[in-house]
Short mmCIF file of C-alpha atoms in Angstrom, two decimals:
data_model
loop_
_atom_site.label_atom_id
_atom_site.label_comp_id
_atom_site.label_asym_id
_atom_site.label_seq_id
_atom_site.Cartn_x
_atom_site.Cartn_y
_atom_site.Cartn_z
CA MET Z 1 16.89 27.24 6.94
CA GLY Z 2 14.13 24.75 7.52
CA ILE Z 3 11.13 24.51 5.23
CA GLU Z 4 9.44 27.61 3.91
CA PHE Z 5 6.04 27.93 2.22
CA ARG Z 6 5.71 31.18 0.26
CA HIS Z 7 2.20 32.16 -0.86
CA VAL Z 8 1.38 28.61 -1.85
CA ARG Z 9 -1.87 27.98 -3.66
CA LYS Z 10 -3.34 24.74 -4.96
CA THR Z 11 -6.26 24.67 -7.36
CA TYR Z 12 -7.36 21.42 -8.96
CA PRO Z 13 -8.42 21.23 -12.62
CA ASP Z 14 -12.07 20.86 -11.58
CA GLY Z 15 -11.87 24.30 -9.97
CA THR Z 16 -11.75 23.31 -6.30
CA THR Z 17 -9.21 25.18 -4.24
CA ALA Z 18 -7.47 23.05 -1.64
CA VAL Z 19 -5.11 25.76 -0.43
CA GLU Z 20 -5.68 29.48 -0.98
CA ASP Z 21 -2.60 31.40 0.10
CA PHE Z 22 -0.38 29.65 2.58
CA SER Z 23 2.86 31.01 3.99
CA VAL Z 24 4.69 29.47 6.90
CA THR Z 25 8.24 28.82 8.02
CA ILE Z 26 8.99 25.46 9.59
CA PRO Z 27 12.12 25.66 11.73
CA SER Z 28 14.80 22.99 11.47
CA ARG Z 29 15.22 20.23 14.03
CA SER Z 30 11.85 20.69 15.67
CA THR Z 31 8.33 19.39 15.21
CA THR Z 32 5.66 21.44 13.49
CA VAL Z 33 2.13 20.10 13.52
CA PHE Z 34 -0.54 20.99 10.96
CA VAL Z 35 -3.85 20.40 12.69
CA GLY Z 36 -7.37 20.88 11.40
CA SER Z 37 -10.57 19.13 10.44
CA SER Z 38 -10.81 17.12 7.24
CA GLY Z 39 -10.84 19.33 4.16
CA CYS Z 40 -8.54 21.96 5.64
CA GLY Z 41 -5.78 21.03 3.20
CA LYS Z 42 -3.31 19.79 5.79
CA THR Z 43 -2.41 16.59 3.95
CA THR Z 44 -2.16 18.46 0.64
CA LEU Z 45 0.30 20.87 2.27
CA LEU Z 46 2.33 17.99 3.67
CA ARG Z 47 2.46 16.23 0.31
CA MET Z 48 3.74 19.39 -1.32
CA ILE Z 49 6.96 19.12 0.68
CA ASN Z 50 8.02 15.93 -1.14
CA ARG Z 51 6.35 16.94 -4.41
CA MET Z 52 3.63 14.31 -4.27
CA VAL Z 53 1.50 17.38 -5.00
CA ASP Z 54 2.87 20.42 -6.83
CA PRO Z 55 1.47 23.84 -5.91
CA THR Z 56 -0.36 25.81 -8.59
CA GLU Z 57 1.28 29.02 -7.40
CA GLY Z 58 3.91 30.00 -4.90
CA GLN Z 59 7.18 28.43 -3.82
CA ILE Z 60 8.36 25.92 -1.27
CA LEU Z 61 11.97 26.06 -0.13
CA ILE Z 62 13.99 23.53 1.79
CA ASP Z 63 17.11 25.08 3.32
CA ASP Z 64 16.64 28.03 0.94
CA GLU Z 65 16.54 25.82 -2.15
CA GLU Z 66 13.38 25.91 -4.23
CA ILE Z 67 12.10 22.35 -4.50
CA SER Z 68 10.40 22.84 -7.86
CA GLY Z 69 13.92 22.54 -9.30
CA ILE Z 70 14.61 19.21 -7.61
CA GLU Z 71 13.69 15.97 -9.38
CA PRO Z 72 10.72 14.52 -7.40
CA VAL Z 73 12.07 10.95 -7.06
CA ALA Z 74 15.44 12.19 -5.78
CA LEU Z 75 13.70 14.63 -3.42
CA ARG Z 76 11.44 11.92 -1.97
CA ARG Z 77 14.36 9.62 -1.28
CA ARG Z 78 15.90 12.19 1.03
CA ILE Z 79 12.66 12.91 2.93
CA GLY Z 80 11.19 10.36 5.34
CA TYR Z 81 7.48 9.71 4.91
CA VAL Z 82 5.18 7.92 7.34
CA MET Z 83 1.47 7.59 6.70
CA GLN Z 84 -1.68 6.25 8.28
CA ASN Z 85 -2.14 2.47 7.86
CA SER Z 86 1.64 2.33 7.55
CA GLY Z 87 1.58 1.92 3.74
CA LEU Z 88 4.10 -0.89 4.07
CA LEU Z 89 4.70 -3.14 1.09
CA PRO Z 90 2.72 -6.29 1.96
CA HIS Z 91 4.94 -8.51 -0.19
CA ARG Z 92 8.18 -7.54 1.51
CA THR Z 93 9.38 -8.64 4.92
CA VAL Z 94 9.70 -6.13 7.74
CA VAL Z 95 13.45 -5.82 7.32
CA ASP Z 96 13.14 -5.31 3.56
CA ASN Z 97 10.44 -2.71 4.08
CA VAL Z 98 12.70 -0.77 6.39
CA ALA Z 99 15.58 -1.09 3.91
CA THR Z 100 13.42 0.18 1.01
CA VAL Z 101 14.95 3.60 0.47
CA PRO Z 102 18.61 2.65 1.04
CA VAL Z 103 18.17 -0.18 -1.52
CA LEU Z 104 16.56 2.25 -3.98
CA THR Z 105 19.53 4.58 -3.63
CA GLY Z 106 21.98 1.76 -4.33
CA THR Z 107 23.09 0.53 -0.90
CA PRO Z 108 24.00 -3.18 -1.19
CA LYS Z 109 21.14 -5.31 0.09
CA ALA Z 110 23.09 -7.07 2.84
CA LYS Z 111 24.34 -3.78 4.27
CA ALA Z 112 20.90 -2.16 4.03
CA ARG Z 113 19.36 -5.10 5.89
CA GLN Z 114 22.00 -4.95 8.59
CA GLU Z 115 21.28 -1.27 9.14
CA ALA Z 116 17.54 -1.93 9.06
CA LEU Z 117 17.93 -4.28 12.04
CA GLY Z 118 19.51 -1.42 13.99
CA LEU Z 119 16.53 0.76 13.10
CA LEU Z 120 14.13 -1.87 14.44
CA ASP Z 121 15.96 -1.54 17.80
CA ARG Z 122 15.69 2.21 17.53
CA VAL Z 123 11.89 2.19 17.17
CA GLY Z 124 11.48 -0.44 19.89
CA LEU Z 125 10.73 -3.49 17.77
CA ASP Z 126 12.12 -6.92 18.48
CA ARG Z 127 14.52 -8.21 15.83
CA SER Z 128 12.61 -11.51 15.78
CA LEU Z 129 9.95 -9.67 13.75
CA ALA Z 130 12.43 -8.84 10.98
CA ASN Z 131 11.44 -11.69 8.69
CA ARG Z 132 7.70 -11.42 9.19
CA TYR Z 133 5.42 -9.86 6.61
CA PRO Z 134 3.51 -6.68 7.51
CA GLY Z 135 0.21 -8.58 7.51
CA GLN Z 136 1.49 -10.64 10.43
CA LEU Z 137 2.05 -7.62 12.68
CA SER Z 138 -0.33 -5.65 14.89
CA GLY Z 139 -1.36 -2.16 13.83
CA GLY Z 140 0.99 -0.55 16.35
CA GLN Z 141 3.91 -2.70 15.22
CA GLN Z 142 3.21 -1.79 11.61
CA GLN Z 143 3.33 1.90 12.46
CA ARG Z 144 6.68 1.40 14.20
CA VAL Z 145 7.99 -0.31 11.06
CA GLY Z 146 6.64 2.65 9.09
CA VAL Z 147 8.59 5.05 11.30
CA ALA Z 148 11.74 2.92 10.99
CA ARG Z 149 11.35 2.96 7.21
CA GLY Z 150 10.94 6.73 7.27
CA LEU Z 151 14.20 7.05 9.18
CA ALA Z 152 16.19 4.48 7.17
CA ALA Z 153 17.90 6.87 4.78
CA ASP Z 154 18.71 9.16 7.72
CA PRO Z 155 16.74 12.04 6.20
CA ASN Z 156 16.82 15.52 7.69
CA ILE Z 157 13.10 15.87 7.19
CA LEU Z 158 10.38 13.51 8.38
CA LEU Z 159 6.82 13.90 7.10
CA MET Z 160 4.10 12.18 9.08
CA ASP Z 161 0.55 12.04 7.77
CA GLU Z 162 -1.75 11.05 10.66
CA PRO Z 163 0.56 8.13 11.41
CA PHE Z 164 -1.20 7.17 14.63
CA GLY Z 165 -4.76 7.81 13.48
CA ALA Z 166 -5.78 4.18 13.07
CA VAL Z 167 -4.40 2.58 16.22
CA ASP Z 168 -6.16 2.24 19.55
CA PRO Z 169 -5.66 4.96 22.21
CA ILE Z 170 -3.26 2.97 24.40
CA VAL Z 171 -1.00 2.07 21.51
CA ARG Z 172 -1.26 5.64 20.24
CA ASP Z 173 0.00 6.93 23.60
CA GLU Z 174 2.96 4.57 23.38
CA LEU Z 175 3.78 5.59 19.83
CA GLN Z 176 3.53 9.27 20.69
CA GLN Z 177 5.97 8.83 23.55
CA GLU Z 178 8.31 6.89 21.24
CA LEU Z 179 8.16 9.69 18.74
CA LEU Z 180 8.99 12.28 21.42
CA ARG Z 181 11.94 10.15 22.47
CA LEU Z 182 13.14 9.74 18.87
CA GLN Z 183 12.76 13.45 18.33
CA ARG Z 184 14.93 14.17 21.38
CA GLU Z 185 17.54 11.69 20.17
CA LEU Z 186 17.57 12.51 16.46
CA GLY Z 187 16.36 16.10 16.15
CA LYS Z 188 14.73 15.73 12.72
CA THR Z 189 12.75 18.51 11.11
CA THR Z 190 9.37 16.86 11.53
CA VAL Z 191 6.11 17.96 9.94
CA PHE Z 192 3.19 16.11 11.47
CA VAL Z 193 -0.40 16.19 10.27
CA THR Z 194 -3.30 15.31 12.56
CA HIS Z 195 -6.89 16.21 13.30
CA ASP Z 196 -6.38 15.55 17.00
CA ILE Z 197 -5.59 18.74 18.90
CA ASP Z 198 -4.31 16.85 21.95
CA GLU Z 199 -1.82 15.04 19.74
CA ALA Z 200 -0.83 18.36 18.15
CA PHE Z 201 -0.18 19.97 21.54
CA LEU Z 202 1.71 16.94 22.79
CA LEU Z 203 4.04 16.56 19.83
CA GLY Z 204 4.39 20.04 18.34
CA GLN Z 205 6.84 22.75 19.28
CA GLN Z 206 5.03 24.80 16.66
CA VAL Z 207 1.35 24.18 16.01
CA VAL Z 208 -0.44 25.48 12.92
CA ILE Z 209 -4.22 25.40 13.26
CA LEU Z 210 -5.83 25.32 9.84
CA GLN Z 211 -9.27 26.26 8.62
CA ARG Z 212 -10.84 25.23 5.32
CA GLY Z 213 -8.67 26.10 2.32
CA GLY Z 214 -5.40 26.02 4.25
CA VAL Z 215 -6.19 29.31 6.00
CA ILE Z 216 -4.07 29.66 9.12
CA ALA Z 217 -6.35 30.23 12.11
CA GLN Z 218 -3.44 30.50 14.51
CA ILE Z 219 0.20 29.57 14.66
CA GLY Z 220 2.32 29.31 17.77
CA SER Z 221 3.51 27.10 20.57
CA PRO Z 222 0.90 25.03 22.42
CA GLN Z 223 1.30 27.38 25.38
CA GLU Z 224 0.64 30.50 23.31
CA ILE Z 225 -2.39 29.01 21.62
CA LEU Z 226 -3.95 27.71 24.82
CA ALA Z 227 -3.32 30.93 26.72
CA ASN Z 228 -4.46 33.25 23.93
CA PRO Z 229 -6.71 31.64 21.32
CA ALA Z 230 -6.72 34.04 18.36
CA SER Z 231 -10.39 33.58 17.54
CA ASP Z 232 -13.57 31.83 18.54
CA PHE Z 233 -12.74 29.16 15.97
CA VAL Z 234 -9.44 28.40 17.70
CA ALA Z 235 -10.95 28.54 21.17
CA ASP Z 236 -13.61 26.12 20.05
CA PHE Z 237 -11.14 23.87 18.28
CA VAL Z 238 -8.77 23.55 21.24
CA GLY Z 239 -11.71 22.95 23.54
CA ALA Z 240 -11.26 26.05 25.68
CA LYS Z 241 -14.73 27.26 24.85
CA ARG Z 242 -16.39 24.11 26.05
CA GLY Z 243 -14.45 24.33 29.25
CA LYS Z 244 -12.59 21.12 28.48
CA ARG Z 245 -9.30 22.76 29.37
CA ARG Z 246 -10.39 24.88 32.31
CA LEU Z 247 -9.76 22.68 35.28
CA THR Z 248 -10.76 23.18 38.89
CA ALA Z 249 -9.70 21.24 41.93
CA GLU Z 250 -12.24 19.11 43.71
CA GLU Z 251 -12.23 18.99 47.47
CA GLN Z 252 -9.37 16.91 48.81
CA GLY Z 253 -9.97 13.34 49.89
CA ALA Z 254 -7.85 11.28 52.23
CA GLY Z 255 -4.60 11.17 50.19
CA ASP Z 256 -2.25 13.86 48.95
CA ASP Z 257 -3.79 13.94 45.47
CA VAL Z 258 -6.54 16.34 44.50
CA LEU Z 259 -8.90 15.48 41.69
CA LEU Z 260 -9.09 18.00 38.82
CA VAL Z 261 -12.33 18.34 36.90
CA ASP Z 262 -13.14 20.27 33.74
CA ALA Z 263 -15.89 22.85 33.44
CA ALA Z 264 -18.43 20.15 32.70
CA GLY Z 265 -17.51 18.35 35.92
CA TYR Z 266 -15.78 15.41 34.28
CA PRO Z 267 -12.57 14.18 35.93
CA ALA Z 268 -9.53 15.23 33.91
CA GLY Z 269 -6.58 14.28 36.13
CA VAL Z 270 -5.09 14.67 39.56
CA ILE Z 271 -2.64 17.08 41.09
CA SER Z 272 -0.58 16.37 44.16
CA ALA Z 273 -1.31 18.70 47.06
CA PRO Z 274 0.48 17.72 50.25
CA ASP Z 275 -0.93 19.61 53.24
CA GLY Z 276 -3.51 21.26 51.02
CA ARG Z 277 -0.97 23.19 48.91
CA LEU Z 278 -1.02 22.59 45.17
CA ALA Z 279 2.28 21.35 43.76
CA LEU Z 280 3.97 23.77 41.36
CA SER Z 281 5.69 22.63 38.22
CA ASN Z 282 9.45 22.97 38.49
CA SER Z 283 10.36 21.51 35.14
CA GLY Z 284 8.51 23.87 32.80
CA PRO Z 285 5.52 23.03 30.64
CA LEU Z 286 7.50 21.48 27.79
CA SER Z 287 9.03 18.63 29.75
CA ARG Z 288 5.98 16.40 29.43
CA SER Z 289 7.11 14.47 32.48
CA VAL Z 290 3.52 13.78 33.40
CA SER Z 291 1.95 11.14 31.24
CA ASN Z 292 -1.56 12.57 31.54
CA LYS Z 293 -2.09 14.62 28.43
CA THR Z 294 -4.08 17.30 30.23
CA ASP Z 295 -0.99 18.42 32.11
CA GLN Z 296 -0.62 21.40 29.81
CA ALA Z 297 -4.01 22.59 30.89
CA GLY Z 298 -2.39 23.67 34.16
CA ASP Z 299 -1.51 26.89 32.37
CA ALA Z 300 -5.04 27.71 31.46
CA MET N 1 -9.03 -50.71 -20.94
CA SER N 2 -6.91 -52.97 -23.08
CA TRP N 3 -7.31 -50.39 -25.86
CA VAL N 4 -5.74 -47.77 -23.57
CA TRP N 5 -2.74 -49.98 -22.74
CA SER N 6 -2.13 -50.83 -26.37
CA HIS N 7 -2.36 -47.15 -27.37
CA LEU N 8 -0.23 -45.55 -24.62
CA ASP N 9 2.24 -44.33 -27.25
CA LEU N 10 -0.48 -42.53 -29.16
CA ILE N 11 -1.96 -41.06 -25.96
CA TRP N 12 1.46 -39.80 -24.89
CA SER N 13 2.33 -38.28 -28.26
CA SER N 14 -1.12 -36.65 -28.51
CA THR N 15 -0.65 -35.23 -25.02
CA LEU N 16 2.72 -33.78 -25.96
CA ALA N 17 1.24 -32.30 -29.15
CA HIS N 18 -1.58 -30.84 -27.07
CA VAL N 19 0.89 -29.31 -24.61
CA ALA N 20 2.91 -27.88 -27.48
CA LEU N 21 -0.23 -26.12 -28.78
CA CYS N 22 -1.28 -24.78 -25.38
CA VAL N 23 1.88 -23.67 -23.56
CA PRO N 24 2.89 -20.95 -26.03
CA ALA N 25 -0.71 -19.68 -26.10
CA ILE N 26 -0.88 -19.48 -22.29
CA VAL N 27 2.57 -17.90 -21.87
CA LEU N 28 2.16 -15.40 -24.72
CA GLY N 29 -1.40 -14.68 -23.64
CA PHE N 30 -0.07 -13.72 -20.22
CA ALA N 31 2.73 -11.62 -21.67
CA VAL N 32 0.37 -9.73 -23.97
CA SER N 33 -2.39 -9.29 -21.39
CA VAL N 34 -0.27 -7.84 -18.57
CA PRO N 35 0.62 -4.58 -20.37
CA LEU N 36 -2.89 -4.33 -21.87
CA GLY N 37 -4.48 -4.96 -18.47
CA TYR N 38 -2.18 -2.41 -16.85
CA TRP N 39 -3.22 0.14 -19.45
CA ALA N 40 -6.88 -0.72 -18.87
CA SER N 41 -6.45 -0.26 -15.11
CA ARG N 42 -4.97 3.22 -15.64
CA SER N 43 -7.48 4.62 -18.11
CA ALA N 44 -11.23 4.18 -18.07
CA GLY N 45 -11.37 4.69 -21.84
CA ALA N 46 -8.81 1.99 -22.53
CA ARG N 47 -10.62 -0.32 -20.15
CA GLY N 48 -13.90 0.10 -21.99
CA VAL N 49 -12.39 -0.49 -25.43
CA LEU N 50 -10.13 -3.41 -24.43
CA LEU N 51 -12.72 -5.31 -22.41
CA THR N 52 -15.39 -4.89 -25.09
CA LEU N 53 -12.93 -6.08 -27.72
CA GLY N 54 -12.09 -9.06 -25.52
CA ASN N 55 -15.76 -9.97 -25.19
CA ILE N 56 -16.32 -9.75 -28.94
CA LEU N 57 -13.27 -11.91 -29.69
CA TYR N 58 -14.42 -14.47 -27.16
CA THR N 59 -17.78 -14.89 -28.91
CA ILE N 60 -16.14 -16.04 -32.17
CA PRO N 61 -16.73 -19.81 -32.40
CA GLY N 62 -13.56 -21.81 -31.97
CA ILE N 63 -13.80 -23.73 -35.21
CA ALA N 64 -14.39 -20.51 -37.16
CA LEU N 65 -11.28 -18.92 -35.66
CA VAL N 66 -9.11 -21.96 -36.36
CA VAL N 67 -10.21 -21.84 -40.00
CA LEU N 68 -9.95 -18.05 -40.20
CA VAL N 69 -6.42 -17.64 -38.82
CA PRO N 70 -4.59 -19.34 -41.72
CA VAL N 71 -6.68 -17.37 -44.23
CA VAL N 72 -5.91 -14.05 -42.55
CA LEU N 73 -2.22 -14.79 -41.89
CA GLY N 74 -1.60 -16.75 -45.10
CA LEU N 75 -0.26 -19.81 -43.29
CA PRO N 76 -0.72 -23.36 -44.57
CA ILE N 77 -3.94 -24.82 -43.16
CA LEU N 78 -2.15 -27.76 -41.50
CA ASN N 79 0.32 -25.60 -39.57
CA PRO N 80 -0.18 -26.11 -35.78
CA VAL N 81 0.72 -22.42 -35.29
CA ASN N 82 -2.79 -21.59 -36.54
CA VAL N 83 -4.29 -23.35 -33.55
CA THR N 84 -1.87 -21.74 -31.12
CA ILE N 85 -2.72 -18.30 -32.51
CA ALA N 86 -6.44 -18.98 -32.21
CA LEU N 87 -5.89 -20.15 -28.61
CA LEU N 88 -3.81 -17.02 -27.97
CA VAL N 89 -6.72 -14.83 -29.08
CA TYR N 90 -9.03 -16.51 -26.56
CA ALA N 91 -6.38 -16.42 -23.85
CA VAL N 92 -5.94 -12.67 -24.28
CA ALA N 93 -9.69 -12.15 -24.45
CA ILE N 94 -10.05 -13.72 -20.98
CA MET N 95 -6.79 -12.59 -19.46
CA VAL N 96 -7.03 -8.86 -20.20
CA ARG N 97 -10.01 -8.58 -17.89
CA SER N 98 -8.21 -10.49 -15.12
CA ALA N 99 -5.09 -8.38 -15.56
CA ALA N 100 -7.08 -5.14 -15.47
CA ASP N 101 -8.78 -6.30 -12.26
CA ALA N 102 -5.43 -7.47 -10.87
CA PHE N 103 -3.80 -4.06 -11.23
CA ALA N 104 -6.93 -2.31 -9.99
CA SER N 105 -6.73 -4.48 -6.85
CA VAL N 106 -3.39 -2.96 -5.81
CA SER N 107 -4.12 -0.73 -2.83
CA ALA N 108 -3.92 2.97 -3.65
CA ASP N 109 -2.42 3.52 -0.18
CA VAL N 110 0.45 1.17 -0.88
CA ARG N 111 1.05 2.65 -4.31
CA GLY N 112 0.98 6.20 -2.94
CA SER N 113 3.25 5.32 -0.07
CA ALA N 114 5.72 3.63 -2.44
CA ARG N 115 5.79 6.76 -4.60
CA ALA N 116 6.40 8.84 -1.50
CA GLN N 117 9.38 6.63 -0.58
CA GLY N 118 10.93 7.45 -3.94
CA PHE N 119 10.09 4.57 -6.28
CA SER N 120 10.39 5.78 -9.88
CA GLY N 121 7.68 4.86 -12.41
CA PRO N 122 9.33 1.65 -13.71
CA GLN N 123 10.45 0.62 -10.21
CA LEU N 124 6.88 1.10 -8.99
CA PHE N 125 5.61 -1.23 -11.73
CA TRP N 126 8.18 -4.02 -11.41
CA ARG N 127 8.73 -3.99 -7.66
CA VAL N 128 5.31 -3.02 -6.30
CA GLU N 129 2.39 -3.15 -8.72
CA LEU N 130 3.26 -6.35 -10.63
CA PRO N 131 4.01 -8.45 -7.51
CA LEU N 132 0.93 -7.14 -5.72
CA ALA N 133 -1.24 -7.86 -8.75
CA GLY N 134 0.23 -11.38 -8.65
CA PRO N 135 -2.51 -13.25 -6.78
CA VAL N 136 -5.28 -12.00 -9.09
CA LEU N 137 -3.07 -12.51 -12.17
CA LEU N 138 -2.43 -16.05 -10.99
CA ALA N 139 -6.16 -16.71 -10.65
CA GLY N 140 -6.60 -15.42 -14.21
CA VAL N 141 -3.84 -17.65 -15.57
CA ARG N 142 -5.48 -20.68 -13.98
CA VAL N 143 -8.75 -19.96 -15.77
CA VAL N 144 -6.90 -19.35 -19.04
CA SER N 145 -4.92 -22.57 -18.64
CA VAL N 146 -7.98 -24.75 -18.13
CA SER N 147 -9.94 -23.07 -20.90
CA THR N 148 -7.01 -23.26 -23.34
CA ILE N 149 -6.43 -26.95 -22.73
CA SER N 150 -10.09 -27.72 -23.30
CA LEU N 151 -10.37 -25.45 -26.37
CA ALA N 152 -7.25 -26.92 -27.98
CA THR N 153 -9.21 -30.09 -28.77
CA VAL N 154 -10.73 -28.25 -31.78
CA ALA N 155 -7.33 -28.73 -33.47
CA ALA N 156 -8.53 -32.22 -34.36
CA LEU N 157 -11.25 -30.72 -36.58
CA VAL N 158 -8.62 -29.19 -38.86
CA GLY N 159 -6.45 -32.30 -38.80
CA ILE N 160 -3.80 -31.12 -36.36
CA PRO N 161 -2.68 -33.69 -33.73
CA SER N 162 -3.99 -33.08 -30.22
CA LEU N 163 -6.00 -34.90 -27.57
CA GLY N 164 -9.07 -33.84 -29.55
CA GLY N 165 -8.16 -36.56 -32.07
CA PHE N 166 -9.60 -39.15 -29.70
CA PHE N 167 -12.98 -37.37 -29.84
CA THR N 168 -13.20 -37.13 -33.64
CA ASP N 169 -11.84 -40.62 -34.15
CA GLY N 170 -14.02 -42.08 -31.42
CA PHE N 171 -17.17 -40.42 -32.81
CA GLN N 172 -16.49 -41.61 -36.32
CA ARG N 173 -15.99 -45.16 -35.13
CA SER N 174 -18.69 -45.00 -32.42
CA PHE N 175 -15.99 -46.18 -30.04
CA LEU N 176 -16.80 -44.91 -26.52
CA THR N 177 -13.59 -46.04 -24.85
CA GLU N 178 -11.55 -43.79 -27.12
CA ILE N 179 -13.79 -40.77 -26.42
CA ILE N 180 -13.57 -41.32 -22.67
CA THR N 181 -9.82 -41.78 -22.92
CA GLY N 182 -9.55 -38.38 -24.63
CA LEU N 183 -11.83 -36.80 -22.05
CA VAL N 184 -9.89 -38.19 -19.09
CA ALA N 185 -6.58 -37.18 -20.67
CA VAL N 186 -7.80 -33.59 -21.16
CA LEU N 187 -9.07 -33.40 -17.58
CA LEU N 188 -5.83 -34.84 -16.20
CA LEU N 189 -3.72 -32.46 -18.26
CA ALA N 190 -5.79 -29.49 -17.10
CA ALA N 191 -5.40 -30.63 -13.48
CA VAL N 192 -1.63 -31.03 -13.86
CA PHE N 193 -1.34 -27.54 -15.34
CA ASP N 194 -3.48 -26.08 -12.58
CA VAL N 195 -1.37 -27.64 -9.85
CA ALA N 196 1.86 -26.59 -11.58
CA ILE N 197 0.68 -22.99 -11.93
CA GLY N 198 -0.44 -22.98 -8.29
CA LEU N 199 3.00 -24.20 -7.19
CA ILE N 200 4.76 -21.57 -9.29
CA GLY N 201 2.52 -18.96 -7.66
CA ARG N 202 3.36 -20.19 -4.17
CA ALA N 203 7.06 -20.10 -4.94
CA LEU N 204 6.88 -16.60 -6.41
CA MET N 205 4.57 -15.13 -3.75
CA PRO N 206 5.60 -16.45 -0.34
CA TRP N 207 4.06 -13.37 1.29
CA ASN N 208 0.64 -14.29 -0.04
CA ARG N 209 0.85 -17.83 1.29
CA ARG N 210 2.10 -16.88 4.75
CA GLN N 211 -0.42 -14.13 5.15
CA ARG N 212 -3.21 -16.51 4.37
CA LEU N 213 -1.82 -19.07 6.77
CA SER N 214 -1.53 -16.55 9.56
CA SER N 215 -5.04 -15.24 9.11
CA ALA N 216 -6.39 -18.78 8.94
CA ALA N 217 -4.52 -19.68 12.12
CA ALA N 218 -5.74 -16.52 13.80
CA ALA N 219 -9.30 -17.23 12.75
CA SER N 220 -9.19 -20.71 14.23
CA PHE N 221 -8.03 -19.33 17.58
CA THR N 222 -10.36 -16.34 17.24
CA ILE N 223 -7.53 -13.92 17.90
CA PRO N 224 -8.41 -10.57 16.35
CA VAL N 225 -5.94 -9.93 13.53
CA PRO N 226 -5.02 -6.33 12.88
CA GLN N 227 -5.92 -5.37 9.36
CA THR N 228 -3.17 -4.55 6.92
CA GLY N 229 -3.00 -1.33 4.99
CA GLY N 230 -4.67 -2.90 2.00
CA ARG N 231 -8.42 -2.63 1.82
#
């Protein structure tokens, strides 16, 4: 079950190889993040799942069915797709953008619009925005509409290509939290592409760190990767090498909180320490109850 | 002015004749140019050939084309269709370039995202690319409309009724009022067409109008507007 890449290779006619030999299994109902610098082939891999790009060699299976046998247009309509800069249709209102795929698959317009309004609620958008055009929304609002559109046909799979790459850090935080909430509520099989390792560790149950040519540098949970980077490349990429993730407690001030600093001495967060004893996590590292993203670094 | 009042009938019938020559040329020119322009926007080779051909056609003098068309097509020299066909040639020559630019202006992001949502090829054209090419197509049609209305005056030189008749007749009789009347009528007609086409565009593309309004409003209050996906 889930999505399976089997020895996938992509060579373009001009001879460049985007992906050399990529095999990975993406489990159902969880989030897998492909993370790497530009040119690592992460977007190409993502676009292979809905046949926007066809591999030169190898197979991709969704729930054990080879997708090369599925008609691309039909396949795309059952897979949600969210991209950077939202990719919304500028000539359609918000509600019509969200209703895009249901209308394409023959749902009557009135019904599709009605359901689209429910999706706006779901992604935290006010219904008063329904009749605006995308150009009248903020970047963050556009991305929310993009997510709502991706969910409109109730797909089992959601592909997200750097969806939060172009919004400011505060809005990005909000959107990431929304996505975590949606993921808890809906349990889609989500494949998320990003170049931001913090985002990868925050959102991914499984993180695939890619090197040039779609070579897997390491694959595992954020905990596994942070605790045991497989190579210098990974250690460098996740920031362990630069000491960004190795935190030490500063001397306690007047309150109960102790300041944590990274190896370079920059403040990274605080930890509560009543009576000089550091608080221990009792909810496990995956709960993400602390909004500071460096919370996972407590393991390191 | 008294000449104008006593010849209102003639002015009106010449205007109608002029419109009858121009409208089919503008409409057909649009219909022919859209697929050609789309083709040109998809293939660099087609673009080169079509735009060069357009330029060459446009350099043919108007009077030569009006005389040539009946010879080539075997139509009687006094058939108004000759003029309309000549106008159509010029309309396409101008409009193909506009149409090619119009389709090239559609954001690759939007097109790619629409494909990823599951638009089929024809759906992508009719529901995404054609509407989004609309504003640039509209600008092209406006140029074609003005140029066609002004060019159509050559019909008078081959004896076909149009507003150009006031020029030829006025020159022959050295009668300035008649020439100015023709000139004003052509300008007015071109203005009416331009406004009408603009209104049609506004009705067909409400998204374009509102977006412009909102960015204008935002600019006047200096509120930073988030950029859309299109670049």
